PDB file of C-alpha atoms in Angstrom:
ATOM      1  CA  UNK A   1      13.247   2.574  -1.366  1.00  0.00           C
ATOM      2  CA  UNK A   2      10.849   4.397   0.174  1.00  0.00           C
ATOM      3  CA  UNK A   3      11.125   4.464   4.297  1.00  0.00           C
ATOM      4  CA  UNK A   4       8.250   3.217   6.126  1.00  0.00           C
ATOM      5  CA  UNK A   5       6.863   2.726  10.113  1.00  0.00           C
ATOM      6  CA  UNK A   6       4.396   0.174  11.320  1.00  0.00           C
ATOM      7  CA  UNK A   7       4.038   0.720  14.626  1.00  0.00           C
ATOM      8  CA  UNK A   8       1.303  -2.824  15.632  1.00  0.00           C
ATOM      9  CA  UNK A   9       1.103  -4.151  19.337  1.00  0.00           C
ATOM     10  CA  UNK A  10       0.415  -7.836  18.045  1.00  0.00           C
ATOM     11  CA  UNK A  11       3.987  -9.836  17.550  1.00  0.00           C
ATOM     12  CA  UNK A  12       1.877 -11.733  13.914  1.00  0.00           C
ATOM     13  CA  UNK A  13       0.646  -9.127  12.633  1.00  0.00           C
ATOM     14  CA  UNK A  14       3.897  -7.306  12.978  1.00  0.00           C
ATOM     15  CA  UNK A  15       6.208  -9.942  11.293  1.00  0.00           C
ATOM     16  CA  UNK A  16       3.798 -10.638   8.422  1.00  0.00           C
ATOM     17  CA  UNK A  17       3.528  -6.838   7.895  1.00  0.00           C
ATOM     18  CA  UNK A  18       6.827  -6.367   7.811  1.00  0.00           C
ATOM     19  CA  UNK A  19       8.264  -9.349   5.902  1.00  0.00           C
ATOM     20  CA  UNK A  20       5.318  -8.019   3.085  1.00  0.00           C
ATOM     21  CA  UNK A  21       6.588  -5.140   2.842  1.00  0.00           C
ATOM     22  CA  UNK A  22       9.777  -5.481   3.089  1.00  0.00           C
ATOM     23  CA  UNK A  23       9.348  -7.741  -0.338  1.00  0.00           C
ATOM     24  CA  UNK A  24       7.781  -5.124  -1.699  1.00  0.00           C
ATOM     25  CA  UNK A  25      11.449  -2.862  -1.045  1.00  0.00           C
ATOM     26  CA  UNK A  26      10.460  -0.766   1.501  1.00  0.00           C
ATOM     27  CA  UNK A  27      12.413  -0.215   4.360  1.00  0.00           C
ATOM     28  CA  UNK A  28      11.060  -1.056   7.078  1.00  0.00           C
ATOM     29  CA  UNK A  29      11.339  -0.186  10.258  1.00  0.00           C
ATOM     30  CA  UNK A  30       8.444  -2.037  13.735  1.00  0.00           C
ATOM     31  CA  UNK A  31       7.212   0.475  17.009  1.00  0.00           C
ATOM     32  CA  UNK A  32       5.538  -2.189  19.260  1.00  0.00           C
ATOM     33  CA  UNK A  33       3.591   0.282  20.734  1.00  0.00           C
ATOM     34  CA  UNK A  34       1.964   3.701  20.698  1.00  0.00           C
ATOM     35  CA  UNK A  35       5.129   5.108  23.202  1.00  0.00           C
ATOM     36  CA  UNK A  36       8.043   3.287  21.047  1.00  0.00           C
ATOM     37  CA  UNK A  37       6.604   4.590  17.573  1.00  0.00           C
ATOM     38  CA  UNK A  38       6.577   8.156  19.125  1.00  0.00           C
ATOM     39  CA  UNK A  39      10.278   8.468  19.657  1.00  0.00           C
ATOM     40  CA  UNK A  40      11.691   6.817  16.083  1.00  0.00           C
ATOM     41  CA  UNK A  41       9.355   8.651  14.419  1.00  0.00           C
ATOM     42  CA  UNK A  42      10.757  12.322  16.306  1.00  0.00           C
ATOM     43  CA  UNK A  43      13.764  10.680  15.763  1.00  0.00           C
ATOM     44  CA  UNK A  44      13.224   9.126  11.489  1.00  0.00           C
ATOM     45  CA  UNK A  45      12.481  10.515   8.647  1.00  0.00           C
ATOM     46  CA  UNK A  46       9.495   7.982   7.724  1.00  0.00           C
ATOM     47  CA  UNK A  47       7.614   8.316   3.776  1.00  0.00           C
ATOM     48  CA  UNK A  48       4.710   6.228   5.659  1.00  0.00           C
ATOM     49  CA  UNK A  49       3.345   5.463   9.151  1.00  0.00           C
ATOM     50  CA  UNK A  50       0.833   2.621   8.982  1.00  0.00           C
ATOM     51  CA  UNK A  51      -0.191   2.955  12.720  1.00  0.00           C
ATOM     52  CA  UNK A  52      -2.878   0.615  14.122  1.00  0.00           C
ATOM     53  CA  UNK A  53      -5.359   2.626  16.976  1.00  0.00           C
ATOM     54  CA  UNK A  54      -5.696   0.596  19.627  1.00  0.00           C
ATOM     55  CA  UNK A  55      -2.185   0.126  20.816  1.00  0.00           C
ATOM     56  CA  UNK A  56      -0.296  -0.483  25.146  1.00  0.00           C
ATOM     57  CA  UNK A  57       0.681   2.881  26.032  1.00  0.00           C
ATOM     58  CA  UNK A  58       0.087   5.402  23.711  1.00  0.00           C
ATOM     59  CA  UNK A  59      -3.211   4.444  20.942  1.00  0.00           C
ATOM     60  CA  UNK A  60      -2.488   5.162  17.763  1.00  0.00           C
ATOM     61  CA  UNK A  61      -5.767   8.305  17.035  1.00  0.00           C
ATOM     62  CA  UNK A  62      -3.253   9.680  19.599  1.00  0.00           C
ATOM     63  CA  UNK A  63      -0.147   9.645  18.118  1.00  0.00           C
ATOM     64  CA  UNK A  64      -1.618  10.922  15.028  1.00  0.00           C
ATOM     65  CA  UNK A  65      -3.182  13.765  17.497  1.00  0.00           C
ATOM     66  CA  UNK A  66       0.883  14.532  18.316  1.00  0.00           C
ATOM     67  CA  UNK A  67       1.977  13.940  15.211  1.00  0.00           C
ATOM     68  CA  UNK A  68       0.294  16.760  13.483  1.00  0.00           C
ATOM     69  CA  UNK A  69       1.459  19.114  16.596  1.00  0.00           C
ATOM     70  CA  UNK A  70       5.533  18.192  15.554  1.00  0.00           C
ATOM     71  CA  UNK A  71       7.182  20.738  13.335  1.00  0.00           C
ATOM     72  CA  UNK A  72       7.668  20.505   8.767  1.00  0.00           C
ATOM     73  CA  UNK A  73       8.965  17.766   6.903  1.00  0.00           C
ATOM     74  CA  UNK A  74       7.591  15.065  10.006  1.00  0.00           C
ATOM     75  CA  UNK A  75       4.189  17.179  10.817  1.00  0.00           C
ATOM     76  CA  UNK A  76       3.311  16.550   7.452  1.00  0.00           C
ATOM     77  CA  UNK A  77       4.607  13.416   6.729  1.00  0.00           C
ATOM     78  CA  UNK A  78       1.814  10.156   5.233  1.00  0.00           C
ATOM     79  CA  UNK A  79       0.111   8.743   8.619  1.00  0.00           C
ATOM     80  CA  UNK A  80      -2.096   5.173   7.717  1.00  0.00           C
ATOM     81  CA  UNK A  81      -4.759   3.660  10.625  1.00  0.00           C
ATOM     82  CA  UNK A  82      -4.929   0.091   9.635  1.00  0.00           C
ATOM     83  CA  UNK A  83      -6.762  -1.485  13.215  1.00  0.00           C
ATOM     84  CA  UNK A  84      -9.860  -3.655  12.608  1.00  0.00           C
ATOM     85  CA  UNK A  85     -12.115  -1.443  14.119  1.00  0.00           C
ATOM     86  CA  UNK A  86     -15.011   0.051  12.182  1.00  0.00           C
ATOM     87  CA  UNK A  87     -16.234   2.120  13.994  1.00  0.00           C
ATOM     88  CA  UNK A  88     -16.998   6.322  12.083  1.00  0.00           C
ATOM     89  CA  UNK A  89     -16.581   7.945  14.903  1.00  0.00           C
ATOM     90  CA  UNK A  90     -13.061   6.992  14.922  1.00  0.00           C
ATOM     91  CA  UNK A  91     -13.101   7.529  11.910  1.00  0.00           C
ATOM     92  CA  UNK A  92     -14.047  11.080  11.373  1.00  0.00           C
ATOM     93  CA  UNK A  93     -12.247  12.014  14.276  1.00  0.00           C
ATOM     94  CA  UNK A  94      -8.733  10.816  12.010  1.00  0.00           C
ATOM     95  CA  UNK A  95      -9.521  11.906   9.670  1.00  0.00           C
ATOM     96  CA  UNK A  96      -9.949  15.602  11.340  1.00  0.00           C
ATOM     97  CA  UNK A  97      -6.899  14.962  13.289  1.00  0.00           C
ATOM     98  CA  UNK A  98      -4.830  14.190   9.083  1.00  0.00           C
ATOM     99  CA  UNK A  99      -4.738  10.878   8.695  1.00  0.00           C
ATOM    100  CA  UNK A 100      -4.021  10.471   5.152  1.00  0.00           C
ATOM    101  CA  UNK A 101      -6.236   7.223   5.134  1.00  0.00           C
ATOM    102  CA  UNK A 102      -7.179   4.607   7.118  1.00  0.00           C
ATOM    103  CA  UNK A 103      -8.007   0.221   6.686  1.00  0.00           C
ATOM    104  CA  UNK A 104      -9.299  -1.942   8.233  1.00  0.00           C
ATOM    105  CA  UNK A 105      -8.005  -5.040   8.530  1.00  0.00           C
ATOM    106  CA  UNK A 106      -9.651  -8.222   8.547  1.00  0.00           C
ATOM    107  CA  UNK A 107     -11.022  -6.983   5.160  1.00  0.00           C
ATOM    108  CA  UNK A 108      -7.672  -6.404   3.356  1.00  0.00           C
ATOM    109  CA  UNK A 109      -4.837  -9.269   3.148  1.00  0.00           C
ATOM    110  CA  UNK A 110      -1.273  -8.075   3.672  1.00  0.00           C
ATOM    111  CA  UNK A 111      -0.182  -7.630  -0.097  1.00  0.00           C
ATOM    112  CA  UNK A 112      -3.894  -5.129  -0.248  1.00  0.00           C
ATOM    113  CA  UNK A 113      -3.157  -2.392   2.207  1.00  0.00           C
ATOM    114  CA  UNK A 114       0.945  -2.765   0.694  1.00  0.00           C
ATOM    115  CA  UNK A 115      -0.863  -2.975  -3.004  1.00  0.00           C
ATOM    116  CA  UNK A 116      -3.783   0.310  -1.027  1.00  0.00           C
ATOM    117  CA  UNK A 117       0.057   2.101  -0.354  1.00  0.00           C
ATOM    118  CA  UNK A 118       2.378   1.124  -4.076  1.00  0.00           C
ATOM    119  CA  UNK A 119      -1.231   3.277  -4.566  1.00  0.00           C
ATOM    120  CA  UNK A 120      -1.453   6.128  -2.234  1.00  0.00           C
ATOM    121  CA  UNK A 121       2.107   6.711  -3.604  1.00  0.00           C
ATOM    122  CA  UNK A 122       1.313   6.377  -7.211  1.00  0.00           C
ATOM    123  CA  UNK A 123      -1.547   9.285  -7.111  1.00  0.00           C
ATOM    124  CA  UNK A 124       0.452  11.280  -4.849  1.00  0.00           C
ATOM    125  CA  UNK A 125       3.388  11.656  -7.208  1.00  0.00           C
ATOM    126  CA  UNK A 126       0.744  12.359  -9.905  1.00  0.00           C
ATOM    127  CA  UNK A 127      -1.055  15.327  -8.154  1.00  0.00           C
ATOM    128  CA  UNK A 128       1.369  18.748  -9.689  1.00  0.00           C
ATOM    129  CA  UNK A 129       2.726  20.165  -6.432  1.00  0.00           C
ATOM    130  CA  UNK A 130       2.190  23.729  -5.568  1.00  0.00           C
TER     131      UNK A 130
END
């Protein structure tokens, strides 16, 4: 079972995503803000991290920056930004910092997000490891 961290400050969105991922066979943990997310990332192993950008106490971009400075294997954990911000400069900055994917929440259903993450894992497993 893959373990996923969902960092989202909105209770209802966090609850919906948690339920949809759980029903899809993921072990789910949640973080209510950026500091909570970073603490959980340092203390646990995750197969995937989903970060909202606009969160209290620390933005998703700042969490991403911090994670990529940690030691392996934590720093190599796949991270998807899931947000309503579609600004090109934010997307470019996140990719430069090592983001693995970007999803605009307002354009997809929670199940489509699960499908996107499942596709990521399928594609990653089909690529030969070097």
